[in-house]
Each structure stands twice: as structure tokens, then as C-alpha cells.
Coordinates of N, CA and C in Angstrom, one line a residue:
X20 N 0.8 -1.2 0.0 CA 0.0 0.0 0.0 C 0.9 1.2 0.0
X21 N 0.5 2.2 -0.8 CA 1.3 3.4 -1.0 C 0.8 4.5 0.0
X22 N 1.8 5.2 0.6 CA 1.4 6.3 1.5 C 0.8 7.5 0.8
X23 N -0.2 8.1 1.3 CA -0.9 9.2 0.7 C -0.8 10.4 1.6
X24 N -1.3 11.5 1.0 CA -1.3 12.8 1.8 C -2.4 12.7 2.9
X25 N -2.3 13.5 3.9 CA -3.3 13.5 5.0 C -4.7 13.8 4.5
X26 N -4.8 14.6 3.5 CA -6.2 14.9 3.0 C -6.8 13.7 2.3
X27 N -6.0 12.9 1.7 CA -6.5 11.7 1.0 C -6.7 10.5 2.0
X28 N -6.0 10.5 3.0 CA -6.0 9.3 3.9 C -6.3 9.8 5.3
X29 N -7.5 9.7 5.8 CA -7.9 10.2 7.2 C -7.2 9.5 8.3
X30 N -6.7 8.3 8.1 CA -6.1 7.5 9.1 C -4.6 7.8 9.3
X31 N -4.0 8.6 8.4 CA -2.6 9.0 8.6 C -2.6 10.4 9.4
X32 N -2.0 10.4 10.5 CA -2.0 11.6 11.3 C -1.2 12.7 10.7
X33 N -1.6 14.0 10.9 CA -0.8 15.1 10.4 C 0.2 15.5 11.4
X34 N 0.8 16.7 11.2 CA 1.7 17.2 12.2 C 1.1 17.5 13.5
X35 N 1.8 17.2 14.6 CA 1.2 17.4 15.9 C 1.8 18.7 16.5
X36 N 1.0 19.7 16.7 CA 1.4 21.0 17.2 C 1.1 20.9 18.7
X37 N 2.2 21.3 19.5 CA 2.0 21.2 21.0 C 3.0 22.1 21.7
X38 N 2.9 22.1 23.0 CA 3.9 22.8 23.9 C 5.0 21.8 24.1
X39 N 6.2 22.2 23.7 CA 7.4 21.3 23.8 C 8.0 21.4 25.2
X40 N 8.1 22.6 25.8 CA 8.7 22.8 27.1 C 7.7 23.6 28.0
X41 N 7.7 23.2 29.3 CA 6.8 23.8 30.3 C 7.5 24.8 31.1
X42 N 6.8 25.5 32.0 CA 7.3 26.5 32.9 C 8.3 25.8 33.8
X43 N 9.5 26.4 33.9 CA 10.6 25.9 34.8 C 11.6 25.0 34.1
X44 N 11.4 24.6 32.9 CA 12.3 23.8 32.2 C 13.6 24.6 31.8
X45 N 14.7 24.0 31.7 CA 15.9 24.6 31.3 C 16.1 24.4 29.8
X46 N 16.5 25.5 29.0 CA 16.6 25.4 27.6 C 18.0 26.0 27.2
X47 N 18.4 25.6 26.0 CA 19.6 26.1 25.3 C 19.2 27.0 24.2
X48 N 20.1 27.8 23.7 CA 19.7 28.8 22.7 C 19.3 28.0 21.4
X49 N 18.2 28.4 20.8 CA 17.8 27.8 19.6 C 16.8 26.7 19.8
X50 N 16.5 26.3 21.0 CA 15.6 25.2 21.2 C 14.1 25.6 21.0
X51 N 13.3 24.7 20.5 CA 11.9 25.0 20.2 C 11.1 24.9 21.5
X52 N 10.3 26.0 21.8 CA 9.5 26.0 23.0 C 8.1 25.5 22.7
X53 N 7.5 25.9 21.6 CA 6.1 25.6 21.4 C 5.8 25.7 19.9
X54 N 5.0 24.7 19.4 CA 4.5 24.8 18.0 C 3.0 25.0 18.1
X55 N 2.5 25.9 17.3 CA 1.1 26.2 17.4 C 0.5 26.6 16.0
X56 N -0.8 26.3 15.8 CA -1.4 26.7 14.5 C -1.9 28.1 14.5
X57 N -2.3 28.6 15.6 CA -2.7 30.0 15.8 C -1.9 30.6 16.9
X58 N -1.9 31.9 17.1 CA -1.0 32.5 18.1 C -1.6 32.5 19.4
X59 N -1.6 31.3 20.1 CA -2.1 31.2 21.4 C -1.1 31.7 22.4
X60 N 0.2 31.5 22.2 CA 1.3 31.9 23.0 C 2.1 33.0 22.3
X61 N 2.4 34.1 22.9 CA 3.2 35.2 22.3 C 4.6 35.2 22.8
X62 N 5.6 35.6 21.9 CA 7.0 35.7 22.3 C 7.2 36.8 23.4
X63 N 8.0 36.5 24.4 CA 8.4 37.4 25.4 C 9.8 37.7 25.4
X64 N 10.5 37.8 26.5 CA 11.9 38.1 26.6 C 12.7 36.9 26.1
X65 N 13.7 37.2 25.2 CA 14.6 36.2 24.7 C 13.9 35.1 24.0
X66 N 12.7 35.3 23.4 CA 12.0 34.3 22.6 C 11.7 34.9 21.2
X67 N 11.9 34.0 20.2 CA 11.7 34.4 18.8 C 10.4 33.7 18.3
X68 N 9.9 34.3 17.2 CA 8.7 33.8 16.6 C 9.0 33.4 15.1
X69 N 8.8 32.1 14.8 CA 9.1 31.7 13.4 C 8.0 31.9 12.5
X70 N 8.2 31.7 11.2 CA 7.1 31.9 10.2 C 5.9 31.0 10.4
X71 N 6.1 29.8 10.9 CA 5.0 28.9 11.2 C 4.5 29.0 12.6
X72 N 4.7 30.2 13.2 CA 4.3 30.5 14.6 C 5.0 29.7 15.7
X73 N 6.1 29.1 15.3 CA 6.9 28.3 16.3 C 7.7 29.3 17.2
X74 N 7.6 29.1 18.5 CA 8.4 29.9 19.4 C 9.7 29.2 19.8
X75 N 10.8 29.9 19.7 CA 12.1 29.3 20.0 C 12.9 30.3 20.9
X76 N 13.9 29.7 21.6 CA 14.7 30.5 22.6 C 15.9 31.2 21.9
X77 N 16.1 32.5 22.2 CA 17.3 33.2 21.7 C 18.5 32.9 22.6
X78 N 18.2 32.8 23.9 CA 19.3 32.6 24.9 C 19.0 31.3 25.7
X79 N 20.0 30.8 26.3 CA 19.8 29.7 27.2 C 19.3 30.2 28.5
X80 N 18.5 29.4 29.2 CA 18.0 29.8 30.5 C 16.8 29.0 31.0
X81 N 16.0 29.6 31.8 CA 14.8 28.9 32.3 C 13.6 29.5 31.7
X82 N 12.6 28.6 31.3 CA 11.4 29.0 30.7 C 10.4 29.5 31.8
X83 N 9.7 30.6 31.5 CA 8.6 31.1 32.3 C 7.5 31.4 31.4
X84 N 6.3 30.9 31.8 CA 5.0 31.2 31.0 C 4.2 32.1 31.9
X85 N 3.8 33.3 31.4 CA 3.1 34.3 32.2 C 1.8 34.7 31.4
X86 N 0.8 35.2 32.2 CA -0.4 35.8 31.6 C -0.3 37.3 31.9
X87 N -0.2 38.1 30.9 CA 0.0 39.5 31.1 C -1.1 40.4 30.4
X88 N -1.3 41.5 31.0 CA -2.3 42.5 30.5 C -1.6 43.2 29.3
X89 N -2.3 43.3 28.2 CA -1.8 43.9 27.0 C -2.2 45.4 26.9
X90 N -1.2 46.2 26.6 CA -1.5 47.6 26.3 C -1.3 47.9 24.8
X91 N -2.5 48.0 24.2 CA -2.5 48.2 22.7 C -2.3 49.7 22.3
X92 N -1.7 49.9 21.1 CA -1.6 51.2 20.6 C -2.9 51.4 19.7
X93 N -3.8 52.1 20.2 CA -5.1 52.3 19.6 C -5.1 53.2 18.3
X94 N -4.0 53.8 18.0 CA -3.9 54.6 16.8 C -3.6 53.7 15.6
X95 N -3.3 52.4 15.8 CA -3.0 51.5 14.6 C -4.3 51.0 14.1
X96 N -4.5 51.0 12.8 CA -5.8 50.5 12.2 C -6.0 49.0 12.4
X97 N -5.0 48.2 12.4 CA -5.1 46.8 12.6 C -5.6 46.5 14.0
X98 N -5.1 47.2 15.0 CA -5.6 47.0 16.4 C -7.0 47.4 16.5
X99 N -7.4 48.5 16.0 CA -8.8 49.0 16.1 C -9.8 48.0 15.4
X100 N -9.3 47.4 14.3 CA -10.1 46.5 13.5 C -10.4 45.2 14.3
X101 N -9.4 44.7 15.0 CA -9.6 43.5 15.7 C -10.2 43.7 17.1
X102 N -9.8 44.7 17.8 CA -10.2 44.8 19.3 C -11.1 46.0 19.6
X103 N -11.7 46.7 18.6 CA -12.5 47.9 18.9 C -13.7 47.6 19.8
X104 N -14.3 46.4 19.7 CA -15.4 46.1 20.6 C -15.0 45.7 22.0
X105 N -13.6 45.5 22.2 CA -13.1 45.2 23.5 C -12.2 46.3 24.1
X106 N -12.5 47.6 23.7 CA -11.6 48.7 24.0 C -11.7 49.0 25.5
X107 N -12.8 48.9 26.2 CA -12.9 49.2 27.6 C -12.6 48.0 28.5
X108 N -12.3 46.8 27.9 CA -12.1 45.6 28.7 C -10.6 45.4 28.9
X109 N -10.2 44.7 29.9 CA -8.8 44.3 30.1 C -8.6 43.0 29.3
X110 N -7.5 43.0 28.5 CA -7.2 41.9 27.6 C -5.9 41.3 28.1
X111 N -5.9 40.0 28.3 CA -4.8 39.3 28.8 C -4.3 38.2 27.8
X112 N -3.0 38.1 27.6 CA -2.4 37.1 26.7 C -1.4 36.3 27.4
X113 N -1.1 35.1 26.9 CA -0.1 34.2 27.4 C 1.2 34.5 26.7
X114 N 2.3 34.6 27.5 CA 3.6 34.9 27.0 C 4.6 33.8 27.4
X115 N 5.6 33.5 26.5 CA 6.7 32.6 26.8 C 7.9 33.6 27.0
X116 N 8.6 33.4 28.2 CA 9.9 34.1 28.4 C 11.0 33.1 28.7
X117 N 12.2 33.5 28.4 CA 13.4 32.8 28.8 C 14.2 33.7 29.7
X118 N 14.4 33.3 30.9 CA 15.2 34.0 31.8 C 16.6 33.5 31.8
X119 N 17.6 34.3 31.3 CA 19.0 33.7 31.2 C 19.6 33.3 32.6
X120 N 20.3 32.3 32.6 CA 21.0 31.8 33.8 C 22.2 32.6 34.1
X121 N 22.5 32.9 35.3 CA 23.7 33.6 35.6 C 24.9 32.7 35.5
X122 N 26.0 33.3 35.1 CA 27.2 32.5 35.0 C 27.8 32.3 36.4
X123 N 28.7 31.3 36.6 CA 29.3 31.1 37.8 C 30.3 32.3 38.1
X124 N 30.6 32.5 39.3 CA 31.5 33.7 39.6 C 32.9 33.2 40.1
X125 N 33.3 32.0 39.6 CA 34.6 31.4 40.0 C 35.6 31.6 38.9
X126 N 36.1 32.7 38.7 CA 37.0 33.0 37.6 C 38.5 33.0 38.2
X127 N 39.4 32.4 37.3 CA 40.8 32.4 37.7 C 41.6 33.2 36.6
X128 N 42.6 33.9 37.0 CA 43.5 34.5 36.1 C 44.4 33.4 35.5
X129 N 44.8 33.7 34.3 CA 45.7 32.7 33.6 C 47.0 32.5 34.3
X130 N 47.5 33.5 35.0 CA 48.8 33.4 35.7 C 48.6 32.6 37.0
X131 N 47.4 32.4 37.5 CA 47.2 31.6 38.7 C 47.0 30.1 38.4
X132 N 46.9 29.7 37.2 CA 46.7 28.3 36.9 C 47.9 27.5 36.7

């Protein structure tokens, strides 16, 4: 039997989009944090956003997921088009942050080794 595309064969699963790393996990630079089909999680500190809405870490550190209040710039036409009916409401979004780990403070001079 020949493999077919997912549209032709409903029994063949498609790509699985999910959260790869949770709050408190340790990451290295370039690691994928989350794959998503729509922008459920937004990039925060030291987090990048790929073309397919994948979130990845710019720096190594600890992952933090927060829910933050959004302050929109209401002069932008795109913002007023999407959120005009919610102008008087508080809008909260989920953000992924990477908190860089501190380096150790045990340095030695070359002449001391």
C-alpha cells in the first residue's frame, strides 16, 4: 500500500502541534519552545517567533510562562479593527519568556593556573 497525503487518507495523522517545554524547564539557545497553529502563546523576553508561529529561545536559561495584560496602541488601524469592541475591557495574553541563567563567579587568572 502506498502512503498518501493526509487529506486523502484520514487514518494518517498530520503534524502534531503542541507545547514542547513547560514552565521551569531549562533550555539552550535555539531550542523549540512551542509549536502552534494560531497565536495562542506570544513571544516574550529572549523568545523568537518563526514563520510557522513556532516559538524558540534566543538565549539559554529557564522557561517562564506568564499571563500579562496587553497595552494596545489604539492609533493603529489593525488593532482597532480586531479589538474595537473590547476597548474598555482588560485583555490578557499568554507569553513565553526565557530568563538567562547567571554564570558562575569562580574565575581564575591565567597566571594563577
